[in-house]
CSV table of C-alpha atoms in Angstrom, one decimal:
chain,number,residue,atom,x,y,z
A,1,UNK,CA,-10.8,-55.7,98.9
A,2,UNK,CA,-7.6,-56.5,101.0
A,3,UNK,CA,-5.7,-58.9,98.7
A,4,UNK,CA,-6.8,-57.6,95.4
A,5,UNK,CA,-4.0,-54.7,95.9
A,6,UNK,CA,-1.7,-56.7,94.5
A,7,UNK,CA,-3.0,-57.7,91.9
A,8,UNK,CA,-1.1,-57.2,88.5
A,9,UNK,CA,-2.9,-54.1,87.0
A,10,UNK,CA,-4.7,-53.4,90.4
A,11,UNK,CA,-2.5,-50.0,91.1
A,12,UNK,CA,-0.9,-47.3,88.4
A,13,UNK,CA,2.9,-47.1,88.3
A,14,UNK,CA,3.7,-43.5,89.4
A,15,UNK,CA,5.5,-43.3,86.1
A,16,UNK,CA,2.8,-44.1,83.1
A,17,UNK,CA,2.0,-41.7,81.2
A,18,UNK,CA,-1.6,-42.1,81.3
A,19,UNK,CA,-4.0,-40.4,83.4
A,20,UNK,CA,-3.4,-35.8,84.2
A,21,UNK,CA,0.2,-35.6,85.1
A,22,UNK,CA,0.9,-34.7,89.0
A,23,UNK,CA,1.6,-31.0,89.4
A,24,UNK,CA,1.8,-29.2,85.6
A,25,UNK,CA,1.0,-26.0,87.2
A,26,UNK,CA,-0.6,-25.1,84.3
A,27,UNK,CA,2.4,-25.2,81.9
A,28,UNK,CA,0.5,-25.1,79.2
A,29,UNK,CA,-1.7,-22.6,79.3
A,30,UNK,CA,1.9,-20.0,79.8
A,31,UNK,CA,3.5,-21.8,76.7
A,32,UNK,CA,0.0,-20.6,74.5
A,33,UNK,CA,0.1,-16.9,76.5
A,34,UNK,CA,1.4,-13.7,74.2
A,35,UNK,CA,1.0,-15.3,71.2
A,36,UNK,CA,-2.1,-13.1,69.8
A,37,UNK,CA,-4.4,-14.4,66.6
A,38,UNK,CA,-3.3,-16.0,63.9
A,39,UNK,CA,-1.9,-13.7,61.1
A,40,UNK,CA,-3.4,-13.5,57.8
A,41,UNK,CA,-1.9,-15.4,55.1
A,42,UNK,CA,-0.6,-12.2,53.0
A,43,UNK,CA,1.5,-11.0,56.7
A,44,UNK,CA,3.5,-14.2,57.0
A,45,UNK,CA,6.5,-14.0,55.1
A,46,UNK,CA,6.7,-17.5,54.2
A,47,UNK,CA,3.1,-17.8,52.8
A,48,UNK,CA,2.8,-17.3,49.1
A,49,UNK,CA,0.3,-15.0,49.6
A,50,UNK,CA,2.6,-12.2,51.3
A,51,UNK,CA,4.7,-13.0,48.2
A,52,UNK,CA,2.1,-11.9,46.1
A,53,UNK,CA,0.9,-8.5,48.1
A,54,UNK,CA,4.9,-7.7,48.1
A,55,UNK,CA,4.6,-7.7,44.1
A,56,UNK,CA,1.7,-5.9,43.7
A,57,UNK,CA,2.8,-3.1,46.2
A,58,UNK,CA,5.5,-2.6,44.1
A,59,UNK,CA,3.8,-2.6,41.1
A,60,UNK,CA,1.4,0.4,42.6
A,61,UNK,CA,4.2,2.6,43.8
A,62,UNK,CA,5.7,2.1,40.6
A,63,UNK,CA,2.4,2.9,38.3
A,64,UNK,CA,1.7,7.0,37.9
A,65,UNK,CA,-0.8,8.2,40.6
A,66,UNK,CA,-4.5,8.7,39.1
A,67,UNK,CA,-6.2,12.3,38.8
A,68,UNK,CA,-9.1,12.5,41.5
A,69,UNK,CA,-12.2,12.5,39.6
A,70,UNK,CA,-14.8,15.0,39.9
A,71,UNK,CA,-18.5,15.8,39.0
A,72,UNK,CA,-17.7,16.1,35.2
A,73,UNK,CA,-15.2,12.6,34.6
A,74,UNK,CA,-18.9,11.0,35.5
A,75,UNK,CA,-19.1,11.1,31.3
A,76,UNK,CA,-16.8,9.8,28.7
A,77,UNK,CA,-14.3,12.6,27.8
A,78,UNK,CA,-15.1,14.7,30.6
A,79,UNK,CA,-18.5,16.6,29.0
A,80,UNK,CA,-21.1,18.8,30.7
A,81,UNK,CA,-24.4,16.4,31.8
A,82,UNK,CA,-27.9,17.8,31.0
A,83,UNK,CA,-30.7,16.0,33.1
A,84,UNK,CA,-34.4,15.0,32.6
A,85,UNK,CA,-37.0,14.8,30.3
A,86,UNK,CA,-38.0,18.6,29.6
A,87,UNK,CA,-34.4,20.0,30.0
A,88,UNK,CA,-32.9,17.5,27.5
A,89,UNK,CA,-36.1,17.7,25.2
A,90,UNK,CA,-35.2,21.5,25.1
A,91,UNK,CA,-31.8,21.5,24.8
A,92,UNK,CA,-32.2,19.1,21.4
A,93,UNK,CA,-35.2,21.5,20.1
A,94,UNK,CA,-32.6,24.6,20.9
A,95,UNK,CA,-30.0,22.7,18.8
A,96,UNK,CA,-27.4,22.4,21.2
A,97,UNK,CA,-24.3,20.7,20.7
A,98,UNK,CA,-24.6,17.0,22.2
A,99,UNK,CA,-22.4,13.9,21.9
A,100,UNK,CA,-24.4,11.2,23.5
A,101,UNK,CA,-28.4,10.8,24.6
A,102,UNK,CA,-28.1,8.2,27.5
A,103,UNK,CA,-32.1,6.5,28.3
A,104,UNK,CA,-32.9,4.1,30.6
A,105,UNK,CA,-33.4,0.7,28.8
A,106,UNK,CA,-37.0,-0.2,30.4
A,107,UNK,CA,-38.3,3.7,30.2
A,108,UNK,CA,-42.0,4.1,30.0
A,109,UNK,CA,-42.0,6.2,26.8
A,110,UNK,CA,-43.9,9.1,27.0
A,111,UNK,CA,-44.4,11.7,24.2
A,112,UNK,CA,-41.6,13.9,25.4
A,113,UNK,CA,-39.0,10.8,25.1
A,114,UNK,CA,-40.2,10.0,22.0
A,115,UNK,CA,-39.8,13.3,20.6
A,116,UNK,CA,-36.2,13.6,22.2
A,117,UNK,CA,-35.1,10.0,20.9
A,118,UNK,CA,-36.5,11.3,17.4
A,119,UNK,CA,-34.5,14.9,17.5
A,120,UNK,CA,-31.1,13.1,19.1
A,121,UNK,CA,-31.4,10.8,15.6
A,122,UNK,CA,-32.2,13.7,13.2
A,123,UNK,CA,-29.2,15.4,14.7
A,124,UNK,CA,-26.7,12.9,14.9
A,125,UNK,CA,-26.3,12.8,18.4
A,126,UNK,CA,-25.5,8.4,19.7
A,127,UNK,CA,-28.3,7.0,21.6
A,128,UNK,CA,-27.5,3.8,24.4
A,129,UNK,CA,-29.4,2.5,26.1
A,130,UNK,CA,-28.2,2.7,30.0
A,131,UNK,CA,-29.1,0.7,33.5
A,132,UNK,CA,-30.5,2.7,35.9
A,133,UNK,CA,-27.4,2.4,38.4
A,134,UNK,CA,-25.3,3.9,35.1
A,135,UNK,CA,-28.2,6.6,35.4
A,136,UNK,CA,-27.7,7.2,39.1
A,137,UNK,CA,-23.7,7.3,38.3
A,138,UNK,CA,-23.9,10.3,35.7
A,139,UNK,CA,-26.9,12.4,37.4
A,140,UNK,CA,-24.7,12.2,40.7
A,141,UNK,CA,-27.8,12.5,43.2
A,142,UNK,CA,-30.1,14.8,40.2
A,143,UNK,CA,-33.7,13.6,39.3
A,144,UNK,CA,-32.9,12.0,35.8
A,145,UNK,CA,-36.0,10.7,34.9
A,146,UNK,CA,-34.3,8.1,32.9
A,147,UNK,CA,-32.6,10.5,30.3
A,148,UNK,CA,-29.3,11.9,30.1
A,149,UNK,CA,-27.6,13.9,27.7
A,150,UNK,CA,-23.9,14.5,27.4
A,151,UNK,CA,-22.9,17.5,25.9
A,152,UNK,CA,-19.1,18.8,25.0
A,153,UNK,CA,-17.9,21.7,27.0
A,154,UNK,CA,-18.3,25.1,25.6
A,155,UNK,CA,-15.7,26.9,23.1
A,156,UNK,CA,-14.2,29.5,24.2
A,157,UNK,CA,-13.2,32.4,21.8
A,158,UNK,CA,-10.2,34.3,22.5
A,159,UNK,CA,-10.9,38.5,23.2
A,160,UNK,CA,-9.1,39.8,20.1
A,161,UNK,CA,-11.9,37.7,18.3
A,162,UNK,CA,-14.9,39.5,19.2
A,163,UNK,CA,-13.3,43.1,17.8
A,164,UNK,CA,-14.2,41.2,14.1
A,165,UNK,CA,-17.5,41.7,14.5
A,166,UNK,CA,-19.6,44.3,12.5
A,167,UNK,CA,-19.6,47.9,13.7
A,168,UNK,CA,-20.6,49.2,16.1
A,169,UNK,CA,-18.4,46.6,18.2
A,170,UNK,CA,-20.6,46.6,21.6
A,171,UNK,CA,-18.6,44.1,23.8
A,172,UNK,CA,-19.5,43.5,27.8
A,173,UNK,CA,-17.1,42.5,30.1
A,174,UNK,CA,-17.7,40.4,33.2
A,175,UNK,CA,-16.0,41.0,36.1
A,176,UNK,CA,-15.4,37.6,38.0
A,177,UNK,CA,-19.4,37.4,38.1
A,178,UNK,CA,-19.9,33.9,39.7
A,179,UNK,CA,-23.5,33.1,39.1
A,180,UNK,CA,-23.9,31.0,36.0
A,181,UNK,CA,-27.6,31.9,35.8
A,182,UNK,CA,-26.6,35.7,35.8
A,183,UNK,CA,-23.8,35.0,32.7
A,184,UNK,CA,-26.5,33.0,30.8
A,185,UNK,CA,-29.3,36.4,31.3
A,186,UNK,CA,-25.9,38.8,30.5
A,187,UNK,CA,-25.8,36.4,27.3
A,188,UNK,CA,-29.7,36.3,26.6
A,189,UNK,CA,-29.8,40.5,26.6
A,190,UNK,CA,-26.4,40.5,24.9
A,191,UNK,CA,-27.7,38.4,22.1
A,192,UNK,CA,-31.0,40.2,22.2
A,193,UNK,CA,-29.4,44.0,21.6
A,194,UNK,CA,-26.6,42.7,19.2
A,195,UNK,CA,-23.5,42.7,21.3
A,196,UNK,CA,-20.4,41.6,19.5
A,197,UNK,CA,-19.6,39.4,22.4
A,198,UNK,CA,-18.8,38.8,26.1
A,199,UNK,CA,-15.7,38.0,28.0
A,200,UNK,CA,-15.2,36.8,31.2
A,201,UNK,CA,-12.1,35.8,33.5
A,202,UNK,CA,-10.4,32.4,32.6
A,203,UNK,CA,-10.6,31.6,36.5
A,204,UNK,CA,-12.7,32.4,40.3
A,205,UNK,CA,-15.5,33.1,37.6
A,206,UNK,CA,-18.4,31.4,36.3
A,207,UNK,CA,-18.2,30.0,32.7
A,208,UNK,CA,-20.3,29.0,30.1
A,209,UNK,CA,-22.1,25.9,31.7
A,210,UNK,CA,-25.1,23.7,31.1
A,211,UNK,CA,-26.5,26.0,33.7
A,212,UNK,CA,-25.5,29.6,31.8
A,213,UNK,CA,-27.2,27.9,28.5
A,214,UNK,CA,-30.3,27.1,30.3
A,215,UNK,CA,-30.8,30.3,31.6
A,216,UNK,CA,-29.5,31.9,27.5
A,217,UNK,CA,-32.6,30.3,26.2
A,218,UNK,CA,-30.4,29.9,23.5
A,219,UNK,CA,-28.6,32.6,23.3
A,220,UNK,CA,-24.9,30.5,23.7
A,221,UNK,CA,-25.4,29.4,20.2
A,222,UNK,CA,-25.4,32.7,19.2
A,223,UNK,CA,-23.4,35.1,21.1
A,224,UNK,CA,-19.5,34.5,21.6
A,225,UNK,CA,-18.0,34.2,24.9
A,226,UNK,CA,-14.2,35.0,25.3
A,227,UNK,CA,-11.8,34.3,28.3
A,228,UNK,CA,-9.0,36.6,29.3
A,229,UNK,CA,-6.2,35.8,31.9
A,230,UNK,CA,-6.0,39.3,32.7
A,231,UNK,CA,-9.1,41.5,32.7
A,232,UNK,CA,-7.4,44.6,33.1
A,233,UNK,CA,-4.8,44.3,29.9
A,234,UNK,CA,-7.7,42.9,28.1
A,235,UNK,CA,-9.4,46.2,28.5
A,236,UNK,CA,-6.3,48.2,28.0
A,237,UNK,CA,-6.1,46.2,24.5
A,238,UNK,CA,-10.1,47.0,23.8
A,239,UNK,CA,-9.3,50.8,24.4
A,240,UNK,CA,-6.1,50.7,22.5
A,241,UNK,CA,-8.3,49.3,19.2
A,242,UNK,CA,-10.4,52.5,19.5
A,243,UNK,CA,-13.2,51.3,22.1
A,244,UNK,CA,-14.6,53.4,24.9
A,245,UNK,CA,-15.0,52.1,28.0
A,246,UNK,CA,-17.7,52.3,30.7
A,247,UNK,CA,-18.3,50.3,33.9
A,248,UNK,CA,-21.1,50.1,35.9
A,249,UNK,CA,-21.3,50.8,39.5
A,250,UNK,CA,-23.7,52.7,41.9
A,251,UNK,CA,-21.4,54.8,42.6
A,252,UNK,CA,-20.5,56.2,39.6
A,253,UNK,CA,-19.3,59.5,38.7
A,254,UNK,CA,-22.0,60.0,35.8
A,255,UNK,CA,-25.5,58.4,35.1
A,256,UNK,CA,-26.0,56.2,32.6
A,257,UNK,CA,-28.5,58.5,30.6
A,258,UNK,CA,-25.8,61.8,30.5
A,259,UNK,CA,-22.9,59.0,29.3
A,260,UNK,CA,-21.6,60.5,25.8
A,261,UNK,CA,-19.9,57.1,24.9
A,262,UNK,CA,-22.5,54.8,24.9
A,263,UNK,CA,-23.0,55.5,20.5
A,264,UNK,CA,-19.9,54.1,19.3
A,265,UNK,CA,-17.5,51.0,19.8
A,266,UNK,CA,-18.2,50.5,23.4
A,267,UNK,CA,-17.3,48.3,26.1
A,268,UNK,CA,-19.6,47.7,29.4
A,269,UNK,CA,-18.0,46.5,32.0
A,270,UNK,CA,-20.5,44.6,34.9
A,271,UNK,CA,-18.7,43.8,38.5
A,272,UNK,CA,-19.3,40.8,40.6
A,273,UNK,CA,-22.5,40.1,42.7
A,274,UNK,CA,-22.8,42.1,45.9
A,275,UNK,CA,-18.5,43.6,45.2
A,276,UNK,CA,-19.0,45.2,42.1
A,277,UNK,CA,-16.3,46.4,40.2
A,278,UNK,CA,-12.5,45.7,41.0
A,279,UNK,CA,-10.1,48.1,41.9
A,280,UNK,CA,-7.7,48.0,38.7
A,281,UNK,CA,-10.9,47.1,36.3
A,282,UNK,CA,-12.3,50.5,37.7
A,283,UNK,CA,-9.0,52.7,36.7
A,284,UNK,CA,-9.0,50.8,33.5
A,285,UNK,CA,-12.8,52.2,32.6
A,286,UNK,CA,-13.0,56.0,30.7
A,287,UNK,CA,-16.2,56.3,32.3
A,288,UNK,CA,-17.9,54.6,35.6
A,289,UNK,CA,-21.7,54.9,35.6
A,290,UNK,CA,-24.2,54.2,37.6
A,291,UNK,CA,-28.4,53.9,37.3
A,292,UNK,CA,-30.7,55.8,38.6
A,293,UNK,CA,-33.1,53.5,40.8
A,294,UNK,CA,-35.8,54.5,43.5
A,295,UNK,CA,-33.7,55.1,46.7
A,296,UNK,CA,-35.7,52.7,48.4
A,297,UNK,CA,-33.8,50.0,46.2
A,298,UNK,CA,-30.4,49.0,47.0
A,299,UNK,CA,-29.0,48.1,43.6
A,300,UNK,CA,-29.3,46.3,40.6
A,301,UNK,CA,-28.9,42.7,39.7
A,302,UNK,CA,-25.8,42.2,37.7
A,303,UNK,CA,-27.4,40.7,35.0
A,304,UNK,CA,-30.1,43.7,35.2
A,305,UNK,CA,-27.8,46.1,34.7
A,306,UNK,CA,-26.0,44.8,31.9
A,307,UNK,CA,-29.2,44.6,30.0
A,308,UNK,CA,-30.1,48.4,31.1
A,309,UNK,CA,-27.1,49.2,30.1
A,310,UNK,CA,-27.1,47.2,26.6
A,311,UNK,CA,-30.5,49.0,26.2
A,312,UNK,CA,-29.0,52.2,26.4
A,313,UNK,CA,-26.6,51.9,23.9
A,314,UNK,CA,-28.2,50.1,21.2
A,315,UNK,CA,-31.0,53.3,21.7
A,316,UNK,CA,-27.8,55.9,21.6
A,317,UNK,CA,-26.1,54.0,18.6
A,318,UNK,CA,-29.5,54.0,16.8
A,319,UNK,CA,-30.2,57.2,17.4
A,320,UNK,CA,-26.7,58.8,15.9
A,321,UNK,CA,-27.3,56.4,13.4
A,322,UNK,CA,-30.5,58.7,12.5
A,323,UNK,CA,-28.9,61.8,12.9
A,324,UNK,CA,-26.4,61.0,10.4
A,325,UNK,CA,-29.1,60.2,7.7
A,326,UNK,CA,-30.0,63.5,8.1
């Protein structure tokens, strides 16, 4: 109303600072711009928890870097794993080696745990009791069944070793097979015909696993296994002792059968799956031999042919043996 405009209080003073102030512009909103999230507390300097990331930084670089861990650190001291109820129950009943029988701690005991549990006591082997997740750790994706057996790795003899055995020595050589099921059947016929022993390459060749021992039925308890660095000067050695040597390939320059060295100290050398025999390992042999198969059949398993082979010369040995008698 006319009159009341001047009225004390009526009108705002240009000047007070209450009230949106007359062209900001938006001012504030360009002082905020650029400025990005808020940093966490350990990447501000002056936060105490930077100080504490700096520290342990330091302490990391200055600790020694930690091996990568494979499929074996899964068990204390780096053992082989055995897995399941019927593999483990076997492997007790064979008498292998074993260092600790891991079972699940709410296992439905069957017959076949019982009897495991019982032989793992008899034979001194530690029994714990393990989660299922510790389980899951050490089978590494394998159907465990709730049982787990750790079992040392195998020891190695050294090639010189096997040349102690009673004559005739009968030794087979491996060359860089890589199938561990066709070194444990090599080991299986090698044990069954009385070989002295086996050697294989100390490396790009299969060794004596839970795997070869499975397939052994056994036989690893029994027969020795050597590794040598070099296959060739172990051979050389062999044949400077007084051994014959003969490898076995299909193309051999003599069959098997019409060999003349298969009676007395003997070495058999067995190539690789699908390359056969090396180059050098092929000079080093007295004699290459090859068996006669059906032409329709391409060749021989490498563990086949060792055990041909092993055949043949426990058959030769015996039959000089008889001759002599007379």
């Amino acid at each position: 109303m006319a009159g009341n405009s001047k009225r004390r209080g009526a009108t705002r003073n240009a000047g007070s600072k209450k009230g949106a102030s007359v062209g900001t512009g938006g001012h504030g909103r360009k002082a905020l711009e650029g400025k990005g999230p808020t940093p966490r507390a350990e990447d501000r300097p002056n936060h105490k928890a930077y100080k504490a990331k700096q520290r342990a930084d330091a302490a990391a670089a200055k600790a020694p870097a930690s091996p990568k861990r494979g499929p074996r650190d899964r068990a204390s001291g780096n053992l082989e794993l055995i897995v399941g109820r019927n593999s483990v129950l076997e492997a007790l009943r064979m008498g292998l080696r074993a260092n600790v029988l891991h079972v699940y701690n709410r296992i439905d005991a069957d017959e076949r745990v019982t009897s495991l549990v019982a032989l793992a006591v008899e034979q001194g082997v530690e029994v714990r009791d393990a989660t299922k997740a510790r389980l899951d750790l050490l089978a590494d994706g394998q159907t465990h069944q709730g049982i787990v057996l750790e079992v040392p790795p195998y020891a190695y003899a050294e090639p010189e070793d096997l040349l102690e055995a009673p004559s005739p020595v009968r030794i087979v050589v491996c060359d860089h097979i890589q199938d561990p099921r066709n070194l444990g059947a090599i080991m299986r016929s090698a044990a069954a015909f009385g070989a002295s022993g086996i050697v294989i390459p100390d490396r790009r060749a299969a060794g004596v696993t839970v795997a070869a021992w499975k397939v052994s039925a056994g036989a690893a308890a029994r027969i020795p296994v050597a590794r040598a660095t070099n296959l060739t000067r172990t051979i050389e050695d062999y044949k400077r002792a007084g051994l014959f040597v003969v490898g076995l390939d299909a193309g051999g320059t003599v069959s098997l059968p019409e060999s003349t060295l298969l009676d007395g100290p003997l070495v058999i050398v067995v190539g690789a799956e699908g390359e056969g025999l090396s180059r050098l390992v092929r000079e080093a042999c007295d004699e290459v031999a090859s068996i006669p198969i059906a032409a329709t059949t391409e060749s021989l398993n490498a563990s086949v042919a060792a055990s041909i082979a092993l055949y043949a010369a426990n058959q030769a040995a015996n039959q000089a043996a008889n001759q002599a008698r007379r």
